[in-house]
Short mmCIF file of C-alpha atoms in Angstrom, two decimals:
data_model
loop_
_atom_site.label_atom_id
_atom_site.label_comp_id
_atom_site.label_asym_id
_atom_site.label_seq_id
_atom_site.Cartn_x
_atom_site.Cartn_y
_atom_site.Cartn_z
CA MET A 1 40.33 -59.16 18.46
CA SER A 2 40.96 -58.26 14.82
CA ILE A 3 40.92 -54.77 13.32
CA ARG A 4 37.63 -55.50 11.52
CA GLU A 5 35.95 -56.48 14.76
CA LYS A 6 37.00 -53.15 16.33
CA ALA A 7 35.71 -51.06 13.41
CA VAL A 8 32.18 -52.56 13.32
CA PRO A 9 30.60 -52.68 16.81
CA PHE A 10 27.47 -54.59 17.54
CA GLU A 11 24.14 -52.73 17.34
CA SER A 12 23.40 -53.49 20.97
CA ASP A 13 26.70 -51.94 22.03
CA THR A 14 25.89 -48.75 20.07
CA GLU A 15 22.51 -48.44 21.75
CA ASN A 16 24.10 -48.90 25.16
CA VAL A 17 26.70 -46.21 24.46
CA SER A 18 24.02 -43.74 23.30
CA ALA A 19 21.92 -44.44 26.33
CA GLY A 20 24.92 -43.96 28.57
CA LEU A 21 25.76 -40.58 27.00
CA THR A 22 22.14 -39.42 27.38
CA ASP A 23 22.11 -40.38 31.04
CA ALA A 24 25.41 -38.59 31.55
CA LEU A 25 24.09 -35.22 30.27
CA PRO A 26 23.36 -32.74 33.03
CA PRO A 27 19.66 -32.04 33.67
CA THR A 28 20.08 -28.39 32.54
CA LEU A 29 20.70 -29.50 28.93
CA ALA A 30 17.44 -31.37 28.62
CA LEU A 31 14.91 -29.77 26.26
CA PRO A 32 11.92 -28.20 28.05
CA ASP A 33 8.34 -29.01 27.13
CA GLU A 34 7.68 -25.34 26.22
CA PRO A 35 10.14 -23.03 24.39
CA LEU A 36 12.11 -20.71 26.65
CA ILE A 37 12.07 -17.82 24.16
CA ARG A 38 9.37 -16.99 21.69
CA VAL A 39 9.87 -14.35 19.01
CA ARG A 40 6.61 -12.47 18.63
CA PRO A 41 5.51 -8.91 17.78
CA ALA A 42 4.57 -6.42 20.42
CA GLY A 43 1.00 -5.77 21.45
CA PRO A 44 -1.37 -4.08 18.99
CA TRP A 45 -1.49 -0.87 21.03
CA SER A 46 2.29 -0.60 21.48
CA ALA A 47 4.15 2.07 19.58
CA ILE A 48 5.98 1.18 16.39
CA GLU A 49 9.67 0.78 17.11
CA LEU A 50 11.18 3.05 14.48
CA LYS A 51 14.67 1.95 15.47
CA GLU A 52 13.81 -1.64 14.57
CA VAL A 53 12.22 -0.56 11.29
CA TRP A 54 15.32 1.46 10.41
CA ALA A 55 17.52 -1.54 11.17
CA TYR A 56 15.83 -3.31 8.25
CA HIS A 57 15.94 -0.36 5.84
CA GLU A 58 18.23 -2.24 3.45
CA LEU A 59 15.63 -5.02 3.24
CA PHE A 60 13.01 -2.35 2.55
CA TYR A 61 15.04 -1.01 -0.37
CA PHE A 62 15.53 -4.55 -1.67
CA LEU A 63 11.78 -5.24 -1.58
CA ILE A 64 11.09 -2.05 -3.54
CA TRP A 65 13.76 -2.87 -6.13
CA ARG A 66 12.52 -6.46 -6.43
CA ASP A 67 8.94 -5.36 -7.08
CA LEU A 68 10.07 -2.81 -9.65
CA LYS A 69 12.04 -5.41 -11.59
CA VAL A 70 9.22 -7.95 -11.46
CA ARG A 71 6.66 -5.44 -12.76
CA TYR A 72 8.65 -4.47 -15.84
CA ARG A 73 10.17 -7.86 -16.61
CA GLN A 74 9.32 -9.17 -20.11
CA THR A 75 7.27 -6.09 -21.02
CA VAL A 76 7.59 -4.29 -24.35
CA LEU A 77 6.60 -0.80 -23.21
CA GLY A 78 8.05 -0.99 -19.69
CA SER A 79 7.32 2.09 -17.61
CA VAL A 80 5.14 3.56 -20.39
CA TRP A 81 2.27 1.51 -18.97
CA VAL A 82 2.38 3.76 -15.92
CA ILE A 83 1.44 6.72 -18.12
CA LEU A 84 -0.96 4.90 -20.43
CA GLN A 85 -3.34 3.71 -17.72
CA PRO A 86 -4.53 7.13 -16.45
CA LEU A 87 -4.11 8.65 -19.92
CA LEU A 88 -6.43 6.15 -21.61
CA MET A 89 -8.99 6.47 -18.83
CA THR A 90 -8.85 10.24 -19.25
CA LEU A 91 -9.49 9.86 -22.97
CA VAL A 92 -12.55 7.66 -22.39
CA PHE A 93 -14.08 9.91 -19.73
CA THR A 94 -13.36 13.03 -21.79
CA ILE A 95 -15.28 11.65 -24.75
CA PHE A 96 -18.30 10.29 -22.87
CA LEU A 97 -18.56 12.63 -19.89
CA GLY A 98 -16.81 15.77 -21.08
CA ARG A 99 -18.21 15.90 -24.63
CA LEU A 100 -21.47 13.93 -24.55
CA VAL A 101 -22.80 14.30 -20.99
CA ARG A 102 -21.19 17.72 -20.44
CA VAL A 103 -20.16 17.09 -16.84
CA PRO A 104 -19.08 20.41 -15.24
CA SER A 105 -15.39 20.86 -14.44
CA ASP A 106 -15.22 24.20 -12.54
CA GLY A 107 -14.17 26.10 -15.67
CA VAL A 108 -11.17 23.83 -16.30
CA PRO A 109 -10.84 21.88 -19.58
CA TYR A 110 -12.31 18.49 -18.81
CA SER A 111 -9.36 16.46 -20.08
CA VAL A 112 -6.82 17.97 -17.68
CA PHE A 113 -9.51 18.14 -14.98
CA ALA A 114 -10.14 14.40 -15.29
CA TYR A 115 -6.44 13.52 -15.49
CA ALA A 116 -5.77 15.48 -12.28
CA GLY A 117 -8.30 13.24 -10.54
CA LEU A 118 -7.52 9.95 -12.25
CA LEU A 119 -3.78 10.22 -11.61
CA PRO A 120 -3.99 10.08 -7.79
CA TRP A 121 -6.88 7.62 -8.01
CA THR A 122 -4.83 5.24 -10.17
CA PHE A 123 -1.98 5.45 -7.68
CA LEU A 124 -4.32 4.73 -4.76
CA THR A 125 -6.06 1.73 -6.32
CA ASN A 126 -2.86 0.14 -7.63
CA ALA A 127 -1.11 0.67 -4.29
CA VAL A 128 -3.97 -0.86 -2.29
CA LEU A 129 -4.41 -3.83 -4.61
CA SER A 130 -0.70 -4.66 -4.81
CA SER A 131 -0.13 -4.25 -1.07
CA SER A 132 -3.17 -6.40 -0.26
CA HIS A 133 -1.50 -9.36 -2.01
CA SER A 134 2.03 -8.54 -0.84
CA LEU A 135 2.09 -10.72 2.28
CA VAL A 136 0.71 -13.75 0.46
CA GLY A 137 3.19 -13.24 -2.36
CA SER A 138 6.08 -13.00 0.12
CA ALA A 139 5.10 -16.15 2.04
CA PRO A 140 8.49 -17.91 1.57
CA LEU A 141 10.26 -14.92 3.10
CA ILE A 142 7.79 -14.42 5.95
CA THR A 143 7.88 -18.06 7.05
CA LYS A 144 11.68 -18.25 7.18
CA VAL A 145 13.04 -15.09 8.79
CA TYR A 146 11.79 -12.41 11.14
CA PHE A 147 11.56 -8.76 10.14
CA PRO A 148 8.91 -6.07 10.60
CA ARG A 149 6.06 -7.33 8.42
CA MET A 150 4.93 -3.77 7.69
CA LEU A 151 7.85 -3.44 5.30
CA VAL A 152 6.20 -5.74 2.76
CA PRO A 153 2.98 -3.75 2.09
CA GLY A 154 4.94 -0.54 2.64
CA ALA A 155 7.31 -1.47 -0.18
CA ALA A 156 4.34 -2.18 -2.47
CA VAL A 157 2.97 1.30 -1.80
CA MET A 158 6.35 2.92 -2.46
CA VAL A 159 6.63 1.15 -5.81
CA ARG A 160 3.32 2.67 -6.88
CA LEU A 161 4.51 6.05 -5.61
CA VAL A 162 7.34 5.83 -8.15
CA ASP A 163 4.71 5.25 -10.83
CA PHE A 164 2.76 8.27 -9.58
CA THR A 165 5.86 10.44 -9.85
CA ILE A 166 6.54 9.33 -13.42
CA ALA A 167 2.94 9.89 -14.54
CA SER A 168 2.95 13.37 -12.95
CA VAL A 169 5.25 14.52 -15.75
CA ILE A 170 2.33 14.20 -18.19
CA LEU A 171 0.16 16.24 -15.82
CA LEU A 172 2.68 19.09 -15.82
CA ALA A 173 2.86 18.95 -19.62
CA MET A 174 -0.93 19.20 -19.83
CA LEU A 175 -0.96 22.19 -17.48
CA PHE A 176 1.48 24.11 -19.66
CA TYR A 177 -0.40 23.06 -22.79
CA TYR A 178 -3.64 24.58 -21.47
CA GLY A 179 -1.87 27.69 -20.20
CA TYR A 180 -1.92 27.00 -16.46
CA ILE A 181 1.16 28.37 -14.74
CA PRO A 182 1.32 26.90 -11.21
CA GLY A 183 1.71 29.45 -8.42
CA TRP A 184 2.41 29.25 -4.71
CA ARG A 185 -0.53 26.86 -4.27
CA LEU A 186 1.55 24.16 -5.95
CA LEU A 187 3.58 23.95 -2.71
CA ILE A 188 0.55 22.28 -1.10
CA PHE A 189 0.55 19.49 -3.68
CA PRO A 190 3.41 17.43 -2.08
CA ALA A 191 1.66 17.57 1.31
CA LEU A 192 -1.55 16.29 -0.24
CA ALA A 193 0.41 13.58 -2.09
CA LEU A 194 1.89 12.54 1.25
CA GLU A 195 -1.58 12.35 2.76
CA LEU A 196 -2.73 10.24 -0.19
CA THR A 197 0.23 7.92 0.38
CA ILE A 198 -0.79 7.53 4.03
CA VAL A 199 -4.31 6.64 2.94
CA ALA A 200 -2.91 4.03 0.55
CA LEU A 201 -0.61 2.66 3.28
CA GLY A 202 -3.44 2.45 5.80
CA LEU A 203 -5.74 0.63 3.42
CA GLY A 204 -2.86 -1.55 2.26
CA LEU A 205 -1.96 -2.65 5.78
CA TRP A 206 -5.57 -3.36 6.67
CA SER A 207 -6.36 -5.29 3.48
CA ALA A 208 -3.05 -7.21 3.56
CA ALA A 209 -3.73 -8.43 7.11
CA LEU A 210 -7.26 -9.50 6.14
CA ASN A 211 -6.15 -11.16 2.91
CA VAL A 212 -3.80 -13.49 4.78
CA ARG A 213 -6.72 -15.07 6.64
CA TYR A 214 -9.61 -14.39 4.26
CA ARG A 215 -8.67 -14.79 0.61
CA ASP A 216 -12.07 -13.43 -0.43
CA ILE A 217 -10.65 -9.95 0.18
CA GLY A 218 -8.70 -10.22 -3.05
CA THR A 219 -12.00 -10.58 -4.93
CA LEU A 220 -14.08 -8.06 -3.00
CA LEU A 221 -11.48 -5.29 -2.86
CA PRO A 222 -11.54 -4.32 -6.57
CA VAL A 223 -15.34 -4.06 -6.42
CA GLY A 224 -15.20 -1.88 -3.33
CA LEU A 225 -12.57 0.38 -4.88
CA GLN A 226 -14.65 0.77 -8.02
CA LEU A 227 -17.66 1.86 -5.97
CA TRP A 228 -15.43 4.24 -4.00
CA MET A 229 -14.42 5.92 -7.23
CA PHE A 230 -17.97 7.02 -8.02
CA ILE A 231 -18.55 8.49 -4.56
CA SER A 232 -15.33 10.52 -4.82
CA PRO A 233 -14.73 13.67 -6.93
CA ILE A 234 -12.58 11.86 -9.48
CA ILE A 235 -14.50 12.48 -12.70
CA TYR A 236 -16.75 15.24 -11.41
CA PRO A 237 -16.29 18.24 -9.06
CA SER A 238 -17.56 18.17 -5.50
CA THR A 239 -19.49 21.37 -6.21
CA ILE A 240 -22.30 19.32 -7.76
CA VAL A 241 -23.01 17.76 -4.35
CA PRO A 242 -25.89 19.60 -2.58
CA GLU A 243 -24.77 21.96 0.17
CA ARG A 244 -26.59 20.07 2.93
CA TRP A 245 -24.62 16.92 2.12
CA ARG A 246 -21.18 18.54 1.86
CA LEU A 247 -20.08 17.79 5.45
CA LEU A 248 -21.10 14.14 5.20
CA TYR A 249 -19.47 13.93 1.77
CA ALA A 250 -16.24 15.38 3.19
CA LEU A 251 -15.90 12.37 5.52
CA ASN A 252 -14.51 10.63 2.47
CA PRO A 253 -10.80 11.50 2.79
CA LEU A 254 -10.38 11.59 -0.97
CA VAL A 255 -12.70 14.61 -1.22
CA GLY A 256 -10.26 16.96 0.50
CA ILE A 257 -7.23 15.38 -1.16
CA ILE A 258 -8.46 15.41 -4.77
CA GLU A 259 -10.10 18.83 -4.56
CA GLY A 260 -7.01 20.21 -2.82
CA MET A 261 -4.76 18.84 -5.55
CA ARG A 262 -6.91 20.43 -8.24
CA ALA A 263 -6.91 23.75 -6.38
CA SER A 264 -3.10 23.68 -6.14
CA LEU A 265 -2.74 22.85 -9.85
CA PHE A 266 -5.33 25.22 -11.30
CA ASN A 267 -4.87 28.12 -8.85
CA LEU A 268 -8.37 27.65 -7.40
CA PRO A 269 -9.36 28.53 -3.81
CA PHE A 270 -8.77 25.81 -1.23
CA ASP A 271 -11.64 24.29 0.73
CA TRP A 272 -9.79 24.13 4.03
CA ASN A 273 -12.77 22.56 5.81
CA SER A 274 -12.78 19.48 3.59
CA ILE A 275 -8.96 19.30 3.72
CA GLY A 276 -9.02 19.41 7.52
CA VAL A 277 -11.69 16.71 7.71
CA SER A 278 -9.71 14.53 5.31
CA VAL A 279 -6.57 14.88 7.45
CA ILE A 280 -8.50 13.75 10.54
CA MET A 281 -10.05 10.80 8.71
CA THR A 282 -6.66 9.83 7.27
CA LEU A 283 -5.02 9.75 10.71
CA LEU A 284 -7.90 7.71 12.14
CA LEU A 285 -7.59 5.27 9.24
CA LEU A 286 -3.84 4.89 9.79
CA VAL A 287 -4.23 4.27 13.54
CA TYR A 288 -6.91 1.63 12.97
CA ALA A 289 -4.93 -0.03 10.17
CA VAL A 290 -1.76 -0.26 12.27
CA TYR A 291 -3.74 -1.67 15.19
CA SER A 292 -5.41 -4.31 13.01
CA PHE A 293 -2.14 -5.22 11.33
CA ARG A 294 -0.18 -5.65 14.56
CA ARG A 295 -3.01 -7.61 16.12
CA ALA A 296 -2.92 -10.15 13.27
CA GLU A 297 0.85 -10.05 12.73
CA GLU A 298 1.67 -12.89 15.12
CA GLY A 299 -0.19 -15.47 13.06
CA PHE A 300 1.05 -14.48 9.59
CA ALA A 301 3.76 -17.15 9.42
CA ASP A 302 1.31 -19.87 10.47
CA VAL A 303 -1.55 -18.91 8.14
CA VAL A 304 0.12 -17.52 5.04
#
């Protein structure tokens, strides 16, 4: 037999060799009908494994940094937009509500009164809207590798928290301009900001999980947030609400948060009842949001 005949075997011989090798494999190497191991999240009522979340903290930082770069890419003003949004809204409401309608502001100049409410509201709405689309926007990453999916909407909320911190500099400047020197009550402000962040995270988790399956959420959510603004003390004080409706009104977690922030900034007395109710409602919202998110988490990679 020549060298060429040895180098090019017949097709039938190749098939016979392959069949012989397959028959020679031990039965234990044969692929089962069902997978032996399936990577899936824990049950919806199981506790969040903080150790696992911490193991992916570098990915969490990367997601935050990625979103920050994407937001300010190819923009002329950059981070100035963070300040302009609540500032322009304050200007509009000051002219129409503060000057024309004469909406009461608890003895505080309406411009700084409105900005103190619009600043946390802008953070909340932007955080919820961006986190609601975060899972859909990160579909290539979610479908390829496993990591705690909560990191994606959590990173979106943290990005907006950076914006909130930057825009708070203008709030401090306005306080000094109007002669308000913050006292010990200002120490409560970070706790209320943390509670507001938890509200944004809870709504972000819940809306992100729904938006993966029902894309109508992306259209309905801005409308719902706009309605929520007018039933919250953003551009008016809660003191205009009749006394008999105060307890029902306080079920809105933003009532205790916004009014508490204003009290800490303007040295006003705290309404501890509304703050306590808002804390309870915030915790209930977070528990429900985490439950809903973990219940839907298993199907994200298949649906998104």
